[in-house]
């Protein structure tokens, strides 16, 4: 059975905190393919002026993964109108791939903490395998505890079983955007090709909220 990993996010911009754990997850889960899925309009983040155009975010992911045949990117959420609900994406991909594939939805430990608030969270947990990658500052046990009143015992147990030991990389897109706006270097935070793209298009130069 084919094993597919799906990695959703705003990727604003994509960085090594996404890429290094993703590579480890692909190995640990023996994935045939890991597909990055940039979101159009993240339902759990406030309307954000600092969210650059989807075309930019998609292109930065494309460049970051270029040359790695195991990685791919999908514009499935960008083409769909309205908020990017993961359950809709999974349903669409399930129709596309059929029943004969194992679909894994990859998240960082910070996302696990509020998974209970996601649209139709219980159905989502039943529709695919949610895999959680470690993230500095986000203890997994606390996140799991927060899910107990939102999901069934069995669903929580499956989520806990889906936690994998990926490298801890303390990089966030927020920090990258702040550094760029402050005129600081983000070299070594993300692939050189992504940095080049950001510079070429003068992205993230404005201070957030300013
Ligand atoms: P922002 O700082 O803008 O909120 P972010 O760096 O958290 O962005 P997103 O694109 O929002 O990145 O994240 C997409 C997914 O990647 C989420 O599931 C998030 O938990 C995960 N993720 C992001 N950065 C890391 C990291 N350093 N380690 C592990 N997981 C991460």
GROMACS .gro file of C-alpha atoms and ligand atoms in nm:
model
  241
    1UNK     CA    1   0.000   0.000   0.000
    2UNK     CA    2   0.132   0.343  -0.095
    3UNK     CA    3   0.222   0.568   0.197
    4UNK     CA    4   0.165   0.938   0.147
    5UNK     CA    5   0.249   1.220   0.387
    6UNK     CA    6   0.072   1.554   0.366
    7UNK     CA    7   0.220   1.858   0.534
    8UNK     CA    8  -0.013   2.156   0.560
    9UNK     CA    9   0.088   2.505   0.665
   10UNK     CA   10   0.103   2.867   0.568
   11UNK     CA   11   0.474   2.831   0.479
   12UNK     CA   12   0.510   3.207   0.513
   13UNK     CA   13   0.794   3.142   0.441
   14UNK     CA   14   0.902   2.775   0.438
   15UNK     CA   15   1.212   2.721   0.657
   16UNK     CA   16   1.442   2.452   0.797
   17UNK     CA   17   1.206   2.406   1.096
   18UNK     CA   18   0.964   2.262   0.839
   19UNK     CA   19   1.212   2.084   0.615
   20UNK     CA   20   1.439   1.902   0.859
   21UNK     CA   21   1.157   1.742   1.065
   22UNK     CA   22   0.975   1.664   0.736
   23UNK     CA   23   1.272   1.471   0.603
   24UNK     CA   24   1.298   1.278   0.930
   25UNK     CA   25   0.924   1.205   0.923
   26UNK     CA   26   0.946   1.076   0.566
   27UNK     CA   27   1.219   0.836   0.677
   28UNK     CA   28   1.053   0.728   1.002
   29UNK     CA   29   0.719   0.664   0.831
   30UNK     CA   30   0.873   0.511   0.515
   31UNK     CA   31   0.675   0.753   0.301
   32UNK     CA   32   0.666   0.710  -0.074
   33UNK     CA   33   0.583   1.077  -0.111
   34UNK     CA   34   0.562   1.380   0.117
   35UNK     CA   35   0.342   1.654  -0.024
   36UNK     CA   36   0.353   2.008   0.112
   37UNK     CA   37   0.008   2.170   0.109
   38UNK     CA   38   0.020   2.550   0.146
   39UNK     CA   39  -0.305   2.679   0.297
   40UNK     CA   40  -0.507   2.954   0.134
   41UNK     CA   41  -0.659   3.109   0.439
   42UNK     CA   42  -0.562   2.943   0.769
   43UNK     CA   43  -0.881   2.913   0.975
   44UNK     CA   44  -0.696   2.924   1.310
   45UNK     CA   45  -0.486   3.232   1.253
   46UNK     CA   46  -0.624   3.587   1.266
   47UNK     CA   47  -0.659   3.763   0.930
   48UNK     CA   48  -0.297   3.844   0.869
   49UNK     CA   49  -0.160   4.130   0.667
   50UNK     CA   50   0.184   3.967   0.687
   51UNK     CA   51   0.063   3.659   0.499
   52UNK     CA   52   0.218   3.708   0.155
   53UNK     CA   53   0.030   3.607  -0.161
   54UNK     CA   54  -0.030   3.234  -0.208
   55UNK     CA   55   0.168   3.245  -0.535
   56UNK     CA   56   0.477   3.355  -0.341
   57UNK     CA   57   0.433   3.092  -0.068
   58UNK     CA   58   0.375   2.817  -0.325
   59UNK     CA   59   0.679   2.921  -0.527
   60UNK     CA   60   0.901   2.932  -0.217
   61UNK     CA   61   0.796   2.576  -0.128
   62UNK     CA   62   0.857   2.467  -0.488
   63UNK     CA   63   1.209   2.608  -0.482
   64UNK     CA   64   1.287   2.471  -0.135
   65UNK     CA   65   1.205   2.111  -0.237
   66UNK     CA   66   1.338   2.121  -0.591
   67UNK     CA   67   1.553   1.820  -0.673
   68UNK     CA   68   1.411   1.597  -0.399
   69UNK     CA   69   1.194   1.335  -0.576
   70UNK     CA   70   1.039   1.228  -0.244
   71UNK     CA   71   0.897   1.577  -0.182
   72UNK     CA   72   0.617   1.741  -0.378
   73UNK     CA   73   0.385   2.041  -0.339
   74UNK     CA   74   0.012   2.068  -0.402
   75UNK     CA   75  -0.200   2.377  -0.470
   76UNK     CA   76  -0.517   2.189  -0.375
   77UNK     CA   77  -0.605   2.432  -0.092
   78UNK     CA   78  -0.509   2.739  -0.292
   79UNK     CA   79  -0.751   2.646  -0.569
   80UNK     CA   80  -1.041   2.593  -0.330
   81UNK     CA   81  -1.256   2.890  -0.227
   82UNK     CA   82  -1.307   2.968   0.142
   83UNK     CA   83  -1.103   2.860   0.443
   84UNK     CA   84  -0.862   2.568   0.412
   85UNK     CA   85  -1.020   2.298   0.627
   86UNK     CA   86  -0.797   1.994   0.650
   87UNK     CA   87  -1.095   1.756   0.654
   88UNK     CA   88  -1.201   1.887   0.308
   89UNK     CA   89  -0.846   1.845   0.176
   90UNK     CA   90  -0.828   1.489   0.305
   91UNK     CA   91  -1.167   1.409   0.148
   92UNK     CA   92  -1.055   1.552  -0.185
   93UNK     CA   93  -0.725   1.362  -0.178
   94UNK     CA   94  -0.902   1.042  -0.074
   95UNK     CA   95  -1.125   1.076  -0.383
   96UNK     CA   96  -0.815   1.136  -0.594
   97UNK     CA   97  -0.600   0.851  -0.459
   98UNK     CA   98  -0.871   0.598  -0.373
   99UNK     CA   99  -0.880   0.372  -0.068
  100UNK     CA  100  -0.555   0.195  -0.141
  101UNK     CA  101  -0.322   0.457   0.010
  102UNK     CA  102  -0.230   0.539   0.368
  103UNK     CA  103  -0.273   0.913   0.418
  104UNK     CA  104  -0.067   1.075   0.696
  105UNK     CA  105  -0.131   1.437   0.792
  106UNK     CA  106   0.183   1.587   0.946
  107UNK     CA  107   0.168   1.859   1.210
  108UNK     CA  108   0.405   2.019   1.459
  109UNK     CA  109   0.346   1.978   1.834
  110UNK     CA  110   0.209   2.335   1.856
  111UNK     CA  111  -0.067   2.241   1.613
  112UNK     CA  112  -0.149   1.926   1.812
  113UNK     CA  113  -0.229   2.148   2.112
  114UNK     CA  114  -0.525   2.305   1.931
  115UNK     CA  115  -0.626   2.018   1.708
  116UNK     CA  116  -0.945   1.982   1.916
  117UNK     CA  117  -1.057   2.320   1.777
  118UNK     CA  118  -1.006   2.223   1.414
  119UNK     CA  119  -1.313   2.192   1.193
  120UNK     CA  120  -1.470   1.844   1.245
  121UNK     CA  121  -1.162   1.733   1.440
  122UNK     CA  122  -1.298   1.390   1.535
  123UNK     CA  123  -1.383   1.302   1.175
  124UNK     CA  124  -1.040   1.420   1.065
  125UNK     CA  125  -0.865   1.197   1.318
  126UNK     CA  126  -1.069   0.903   1.183
  127UNK     CA  127  -1.011   0.992   0.816
  128UNK     CA  128  -0.630   0.982   0.817
  129UNK     CA  129  -0.329   0.922   1.042
  130UNK     CA  130  -0.232   1.242   1.217
  131UNK     CA  131   0.142   1.242   1.282
  132UNK     CA  132   0.294   1.491   1.525
  133UNK     CA  133   0.652   1.613   1.495
  134UNK     CA  134   0.833   1.752   1.798
  135UNK     CA  135   0.873   2.128   1.831
  136UNK     CA  136   1.078   2.312   2.095
  137UNK     CA  137   0.862   2.469   2.365
  138UNK     CA  138   0.559   2.252   2.292
  139UNK     CA  139   0.547   1.952   2.528
  140UNK     CA  140   0.341   1.679   2.364
  141UNK     CA  141   0.187   1.547   2.689
  142UNK     CA  142   0.027   1.884   2.761
  143UNK     CA  143  -0.112   1.900   2.408
  144UNK     CA  144  -0.257   1.550   2.442
  145UNK     CA  145  -0.420   1.643   2.775
  146UNK     CA  146  -0.592   1.938   2.612
  147UNK     CA  147  -0.757   1.707   2.360
  148UNK     CA  148  -0.926   1.481   2.614
  149UNK     CA  149  -1.250   1.679   2.645
  150UNK     CA  150  -1.282   1.728   2.267
  151UNK     CA  151  -1.211   1.379   2.133
  152UNK     CA  152  -1.284   1.018   2.231
  153UNK     CA  153  -1.038   0.818   2.436
  154UNK     CA  154  -0.957   0.606   2.131
  155UNK     CA  155  -0.892   0.913   1.913
  156UNK     CA  156  -0.665   1.067   2.177
  157UNK     CA  157  -0.475   0.737   2.207
  158UNK     CA  158  -0.424   0.728   1.830
  159UNK     CA  159  -0.294   1.086   1.832
  160UNK     CA  160  -0.055   1.005   2.117
  161UNK     CA  161   0.065   0.701   1.922
  162UNK     CA  162   0.125   0.923   1.620
  163UNK     CA  163   0.391   1.135   1.791
  164UNK     CA  164   0.733   1.082   1.631
  165UNK     CA  165   1.079   1.183   1.745
  166UNK     CA  166   1.196   1.431   1.483
  167UNK     CA  167   1.486   1.675   1.534
  168UNK     CA  168   1.404   1.978   1.747
  169UNK     CA  169   1.458   2.286   1.534
  170UNK     CA  170   1.385   2.617   1.699
  171UNK     CA  171   1.288   2.820   1.394
  172UNK     CA  172   0.953   2.985   1.324
  173UNK     CA  173   0.827   3.183   1.027
  174UNK     CA  174   0.721   3.461   1.266
  175UNK     CA  175   1.078   3.500   1.388
  176UNK     CA  176   1.207   3.500   1.030
  177UNK     CA  177   0.959   3.772   0.928
  178UNK     CA  178   1.052   3.983   1.234
  179UNK     CA  179   1.422   3.949   1.159
  180UNK     CA  180   1.377   4.052   0.795
  181UNK     CA  181   1.163   4.353   0.894
  182UNK     CA  182   1.435   4.452   1.144
  183UNK     CA  183   1.700   4.427   0.874
  184UNK     CA  184   1.866   4.123   1.034
  185UNK     CA  185   2.002   3.825   0.844
  186UNK     CA  186   1.800   3.504   0.808
  187UNK     CA  187   2.078   3.318   0.634
  188UNK     CA  188   2.093   2.956   0.765
  189UNK     CA  189   1.726   2.973   0.876
  190UNK     CA  190   1.597   2.865   0.536
  191UNK     CA  191   1.729   2.739   0.202
  192UNK     CA  192   1.941   2.987   0.005
  193UNK     CA  193   1.703   2.965  -0.291
  194UNK     CA  194   1.414   3.076  -0.067
  195UNK     CA  195   1.620   3.361   0.076
  196UNK     CA  196   1.705   3.467  -0.277
  197UNK     CA  197   1.335   3.465  -0.372
  198UNK     CA  198   1.245   3.675  -0.065
  199UNK     CA  199   1.513   3.930  -0.150
  200UNK     CA  200   1.419   3.938  -0.518
  201UNK     CA  201   1.055   4.016  -0.435
  202UNK     CA  202   1.129   4.233  -0.130
  203UNK     CA  203   0.901   4.020   0.090
  204UNK     CA  204   0.847   4.071   0.466
  205UNK     CA  205   1.019   4.410   0.477
  206UNK     CA  206   0.730   4.579   0.659
  207UNK     CA  207   0.710   4.547   1.036
  208UNK     CA  208   0.409   4.332   1.134
  209UNK     CA  209   0.115   4.531   1.263
  210UNK     CA  210   0.294   4.845   1.155
  211LIG     P1  211   0.420   3.115   1.200
  211LIG     O1  212   0.539   3.150   1.284
  211LIG     O2  213   0.389   3.214   1.091
  211LIG     O3  214   0.299   3.077   1.283
  211LIG     P2  215   0.528   2.849   1.156
  211LIG     O4  216   0.676   2.866   1.151
  211LIG     O5  217   0.468   2.793   1.281
  211LIG     O6  218   0.458   2.985   1.115
  211LIG     P3  219   0.345   2.720   0.970
  211LIG     O7  220   0.355   2.730   0.823
  211LIG     O8  221   0.235   2.792   1.037
  211LIG     O9  222   0.489   2.761   1.031
  211LIG    O10  223   0.345   2.569   1.015
  211LIG     C1  224   0.303   2.462   0.936
  211LIG     C2  225   0.321   2.336   1.017
  211LIG    O11  226   0.459   2.318   1.046
  211LIG     C3  227   0.249   2.337   1.152
  211LIG    O12  228   0.192   2.210   1.175
  211LIG     C4  229   0.360   2.365   1.251
  211LIG    O13  230   0.333   2.304   1.375
  211LIG     C5  231   0.479   2.299   1.184
  211LIG     N1  232   0.606   2.362   1.220
  211LIG     C6  233   0.645   2.488   1.190
  211LIG     N2  234   0.768   2.514   1.238
  211LIG     C7  235   0.809   2.400   1.302
  211LIG     C8  236   0.927   2.363   1.375
  211LIG     N3  237   1.028   2.449   1.393
  211LIG     N4  238   0.933   2.237   1.425
  211LIG     C9  239   0.830   2.150   1.408
  211LIG     N5  240   0.715   2.180   1.341
  211LIG    C10  241   0.704   2.303   1.289
   0.00000   0.00000   0.00000
